[in-house]
Coordinates of C-alpha atoms in Angstrom, one line a residue:
X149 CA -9.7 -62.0 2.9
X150 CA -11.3 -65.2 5.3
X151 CA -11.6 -68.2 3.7
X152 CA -15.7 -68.2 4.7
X153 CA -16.2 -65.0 3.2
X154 CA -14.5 -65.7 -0.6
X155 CA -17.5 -65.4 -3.1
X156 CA -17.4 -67.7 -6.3
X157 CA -15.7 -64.4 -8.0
X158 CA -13.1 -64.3 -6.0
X159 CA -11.8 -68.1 -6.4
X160 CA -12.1 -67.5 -10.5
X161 CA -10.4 -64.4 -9.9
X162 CA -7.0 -66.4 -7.7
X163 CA -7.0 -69.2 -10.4
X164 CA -7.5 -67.1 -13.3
X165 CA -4.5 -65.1 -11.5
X166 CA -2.8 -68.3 -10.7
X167 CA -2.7 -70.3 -14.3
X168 CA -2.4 -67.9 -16.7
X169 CA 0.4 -65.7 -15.1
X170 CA 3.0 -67.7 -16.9
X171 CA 1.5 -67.5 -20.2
X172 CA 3.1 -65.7 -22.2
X173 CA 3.2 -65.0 -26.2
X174 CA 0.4 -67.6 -27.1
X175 CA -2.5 -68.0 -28.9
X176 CA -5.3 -68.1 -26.5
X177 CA -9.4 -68.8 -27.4
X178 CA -11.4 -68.5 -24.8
X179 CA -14.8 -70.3 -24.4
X180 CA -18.3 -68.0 -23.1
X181 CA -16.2 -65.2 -21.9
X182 CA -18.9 -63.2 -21.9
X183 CA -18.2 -59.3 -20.8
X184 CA -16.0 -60.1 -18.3
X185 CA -12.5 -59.4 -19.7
X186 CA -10.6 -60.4 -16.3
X187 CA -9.1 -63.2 -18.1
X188 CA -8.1 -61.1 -21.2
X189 CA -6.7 -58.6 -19.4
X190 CA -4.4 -61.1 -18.0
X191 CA -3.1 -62.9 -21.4
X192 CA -3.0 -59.6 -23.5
X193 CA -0.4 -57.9 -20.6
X194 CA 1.4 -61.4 -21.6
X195 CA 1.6 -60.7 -24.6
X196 CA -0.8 -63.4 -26.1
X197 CA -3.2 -63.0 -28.7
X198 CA -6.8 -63.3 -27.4
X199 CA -10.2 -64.8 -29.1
X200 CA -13.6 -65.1 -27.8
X201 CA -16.0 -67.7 -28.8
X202 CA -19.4 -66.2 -27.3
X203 CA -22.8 -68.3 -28.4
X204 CA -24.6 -64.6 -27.4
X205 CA -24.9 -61.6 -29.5
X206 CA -23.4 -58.8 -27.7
X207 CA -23.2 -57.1 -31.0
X208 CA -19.4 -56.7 -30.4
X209 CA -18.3 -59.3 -33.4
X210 CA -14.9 -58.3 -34.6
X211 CA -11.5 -60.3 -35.3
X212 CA -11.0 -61.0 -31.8
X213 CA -14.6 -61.9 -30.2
X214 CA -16.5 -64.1 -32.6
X215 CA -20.3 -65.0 -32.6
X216 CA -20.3 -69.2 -32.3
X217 CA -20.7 -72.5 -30.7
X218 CA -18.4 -74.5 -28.9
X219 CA -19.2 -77.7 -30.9
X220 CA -18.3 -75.7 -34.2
X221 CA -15.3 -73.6 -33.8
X222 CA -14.4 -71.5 -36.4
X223 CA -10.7 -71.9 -36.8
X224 CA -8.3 -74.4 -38.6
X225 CA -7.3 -77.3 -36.9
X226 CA -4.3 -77.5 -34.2
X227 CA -5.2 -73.1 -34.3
X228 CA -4.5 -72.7 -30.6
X229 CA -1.6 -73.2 -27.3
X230 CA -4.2 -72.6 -24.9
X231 CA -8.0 -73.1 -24.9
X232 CA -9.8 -71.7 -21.3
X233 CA -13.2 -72.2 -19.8
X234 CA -14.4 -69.8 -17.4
X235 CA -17.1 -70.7 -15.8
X236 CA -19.0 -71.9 -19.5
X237 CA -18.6 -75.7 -19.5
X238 CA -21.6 -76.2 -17.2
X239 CA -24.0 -74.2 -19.5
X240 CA -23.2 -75.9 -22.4
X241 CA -25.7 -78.4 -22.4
X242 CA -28.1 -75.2 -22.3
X243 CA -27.5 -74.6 -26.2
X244 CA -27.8 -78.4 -26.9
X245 CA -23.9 -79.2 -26.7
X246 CA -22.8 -82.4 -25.1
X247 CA -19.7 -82.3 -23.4
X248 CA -18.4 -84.9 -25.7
X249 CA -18.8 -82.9 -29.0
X250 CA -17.3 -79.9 -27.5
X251 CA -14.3 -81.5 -26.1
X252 CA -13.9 -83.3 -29.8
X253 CA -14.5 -80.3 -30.9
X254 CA -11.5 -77.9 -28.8
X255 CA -9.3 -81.0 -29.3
X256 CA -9.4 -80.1 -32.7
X257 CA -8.4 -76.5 -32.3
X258 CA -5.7 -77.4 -29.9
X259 CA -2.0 -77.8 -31.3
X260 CA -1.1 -81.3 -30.4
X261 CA 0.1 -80.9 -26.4
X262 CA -1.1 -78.2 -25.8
X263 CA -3.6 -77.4 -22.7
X264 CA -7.3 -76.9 -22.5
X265 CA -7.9 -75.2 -19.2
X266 CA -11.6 -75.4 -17.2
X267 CA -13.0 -73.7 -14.2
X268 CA -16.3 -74.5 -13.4
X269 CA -19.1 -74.5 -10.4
X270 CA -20.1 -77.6 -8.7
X271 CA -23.5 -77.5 -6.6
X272 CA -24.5 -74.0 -8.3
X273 CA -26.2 -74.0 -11.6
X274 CA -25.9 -75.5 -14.8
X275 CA -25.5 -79.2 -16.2
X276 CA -26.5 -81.7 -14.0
X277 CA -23.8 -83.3 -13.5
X278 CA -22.2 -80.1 -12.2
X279 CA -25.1 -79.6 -10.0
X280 CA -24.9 -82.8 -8.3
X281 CA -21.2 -82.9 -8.3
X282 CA -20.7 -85.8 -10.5
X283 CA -17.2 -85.7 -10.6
X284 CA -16.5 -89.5 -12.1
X285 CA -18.9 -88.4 -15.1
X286 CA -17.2 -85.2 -15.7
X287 CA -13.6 -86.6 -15.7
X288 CA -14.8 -89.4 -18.0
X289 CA -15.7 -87.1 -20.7
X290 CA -12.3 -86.6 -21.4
X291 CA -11.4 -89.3 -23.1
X292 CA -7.9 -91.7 -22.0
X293 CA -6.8 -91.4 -26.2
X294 CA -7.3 -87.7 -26.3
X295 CA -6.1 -86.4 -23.5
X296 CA -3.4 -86.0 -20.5
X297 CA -5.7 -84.7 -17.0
X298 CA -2.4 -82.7 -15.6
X299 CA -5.3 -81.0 -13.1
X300 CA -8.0 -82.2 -11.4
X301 CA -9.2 -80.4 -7.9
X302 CA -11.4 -79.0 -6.1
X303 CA -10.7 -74.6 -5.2
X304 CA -11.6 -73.0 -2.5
X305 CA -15.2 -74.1 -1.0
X306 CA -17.8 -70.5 -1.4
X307 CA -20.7 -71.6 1.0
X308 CA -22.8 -73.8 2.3
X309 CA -25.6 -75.6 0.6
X310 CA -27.9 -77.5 2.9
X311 CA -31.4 -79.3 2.2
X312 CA -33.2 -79.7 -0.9
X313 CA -32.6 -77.1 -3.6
X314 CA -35.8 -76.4 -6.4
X315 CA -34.6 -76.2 -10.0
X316 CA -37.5 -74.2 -11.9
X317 CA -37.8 -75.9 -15.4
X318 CA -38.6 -72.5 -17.1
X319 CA -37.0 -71.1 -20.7
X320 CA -34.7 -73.6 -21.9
X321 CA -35.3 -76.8 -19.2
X322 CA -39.1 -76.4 -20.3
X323 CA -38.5 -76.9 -24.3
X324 CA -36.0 -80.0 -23.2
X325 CA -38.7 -81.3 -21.7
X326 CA -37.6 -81.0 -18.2
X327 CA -40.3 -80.9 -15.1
X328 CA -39.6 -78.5 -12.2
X329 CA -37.5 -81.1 -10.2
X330 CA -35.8 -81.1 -6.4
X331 CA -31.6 -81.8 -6.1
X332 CA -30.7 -82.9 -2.9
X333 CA -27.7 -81.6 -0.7
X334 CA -26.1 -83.8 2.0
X335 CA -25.7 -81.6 4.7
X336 CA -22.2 -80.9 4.2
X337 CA -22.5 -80.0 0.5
X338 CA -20.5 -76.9 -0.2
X339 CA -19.9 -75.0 -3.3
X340 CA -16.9 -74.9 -4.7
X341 CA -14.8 -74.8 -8.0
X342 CA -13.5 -76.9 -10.2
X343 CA -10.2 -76.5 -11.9
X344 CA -8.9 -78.8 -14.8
X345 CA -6.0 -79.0 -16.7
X346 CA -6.0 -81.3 -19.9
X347 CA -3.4 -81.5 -22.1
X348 CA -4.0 -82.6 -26.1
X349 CA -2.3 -85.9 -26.7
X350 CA 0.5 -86.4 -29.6
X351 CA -0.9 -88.5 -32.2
X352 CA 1.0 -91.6 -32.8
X353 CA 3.1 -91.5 -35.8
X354 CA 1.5 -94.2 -38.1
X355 CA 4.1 -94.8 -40.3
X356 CA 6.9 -95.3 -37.8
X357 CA 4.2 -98.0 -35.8
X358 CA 3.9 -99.7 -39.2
X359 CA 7.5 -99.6 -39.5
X360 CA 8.4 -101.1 -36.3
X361 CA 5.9 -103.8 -36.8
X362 CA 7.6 -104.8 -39.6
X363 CA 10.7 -104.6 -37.9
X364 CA 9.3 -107.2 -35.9
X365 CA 8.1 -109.5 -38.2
X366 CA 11.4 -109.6 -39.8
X367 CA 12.9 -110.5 -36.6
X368 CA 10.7 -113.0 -35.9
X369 CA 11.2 -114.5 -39.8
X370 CA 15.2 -114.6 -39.4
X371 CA 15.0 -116.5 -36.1
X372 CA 12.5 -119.2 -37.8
X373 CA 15.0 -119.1 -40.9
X374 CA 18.1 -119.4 -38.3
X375 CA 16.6 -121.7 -36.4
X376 CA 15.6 -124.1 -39.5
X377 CA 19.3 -123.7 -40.8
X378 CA 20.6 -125.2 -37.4
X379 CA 17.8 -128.4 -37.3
X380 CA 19.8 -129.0 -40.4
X381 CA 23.2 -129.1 -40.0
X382 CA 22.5 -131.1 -37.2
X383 CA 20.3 -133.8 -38.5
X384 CA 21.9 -133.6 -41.9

């Protein structure tokens, strides 16, 4: 297939292809899948056990697809090897979720060094920072003691987007408080995808830090003690 004719499906399809075909025999949760299962498909031929975190009601709650919010995740802490994002992290402001509550949040889920992967439209719909391609903002929400960005780039580009585009504040932008308002699109604005790859730091050990500060001070101690003990022999 031309690299002009690839519809956003098709580049979430090649890096859903791409970074989960390795995966294998892990505990995945998955974010807003929704009713596509493309992704599960994937992880359960690896031999991974699958969850869904869906905010909807698609009346399909069972042990594997559970009915909940990203900023409350209903699993023990350090639960997970893999958390992925398909195409969810830009609606999440939608349901009143900051980024920064739900990234605390799957930080907590993750086992320590383990990988929270994201693939999300920029210039298309959603958050605004999504729509206007913000990337700084975006990559700052993942905070430098949290995480490890092992992936930050842009996929394939889908089309064109040129002019002003007319965001329609009705349903949910209307009881934010948001007017109908115009985005603008430099001319050589293109959609495209966004893949990222954070991995969950390892919490420093505590006690070994305290212990090694002690070390230190103890070092510091004998060298004032050794030093004194030479000022006098010499000067008697």
């Amino acid at each position: 297939m031309k690299k002009d004719l690839l519809t956003n499906r098709d580049v979430v399809m090649h890096i859903l292809k791409r970074d989960l075909k390795d995966i294998h025999n892990k505990k995945v949760l998955e974010i807003g899948p929704g009713r596509w299962d493309f992704a599960k498909n994937i992880l359960e031929k690896n031999n991974c056990r699958w969850y869904g975190l869906e905010p909807l009601d698609f009346g399909e709650d069972n042990l594997t697809m559970i009915k909940g919010s990203v900023d409350d995740i209903p699993f023990h802490d350090s639960s997970f090897d893999i958390v992925l994002c398909n195409q969810s992290m830009e609606h999440w402001f939608e349901y009143n979720v900051s980024l920064k509550k739900a990234l605390k949040e799957i930080h907590r889920v993750l086992k320590p060094e383990s990988i929270l992967m994201i693939n999300a439209p920029i210039h298309n719909h959603g958050d605004p920072r999504f729509l206007m391609g913000e990337l700084k903002k975006i990559r700052a929400s993942f905070k430098k003691n949290m995480w490890n960005i092992l992936l930050f780039e842009k996929a394939f580009p889908d089309k064109k987007v040129q002019g002003w585009k007319k965001i329609a504040a009705n349903g949910f932008f209307s009881k934010l408080g948001y007017p109908d308002f115009l985005i603008p699109n430099p001319k050589d604005a293109t959609t495209y995808t966004l893949d990222i790859h954070a991995q969950k730091k390892k919490k420093k050990n505590k006690k070994k830090k305290s212990q090694n500060r002690s070390i230190r001070n103890l070092i510091v101690i004998l060298r004032f003690i050794k030093k004194y003990i030479r000022t006098r022999i010499t000067y008697g």
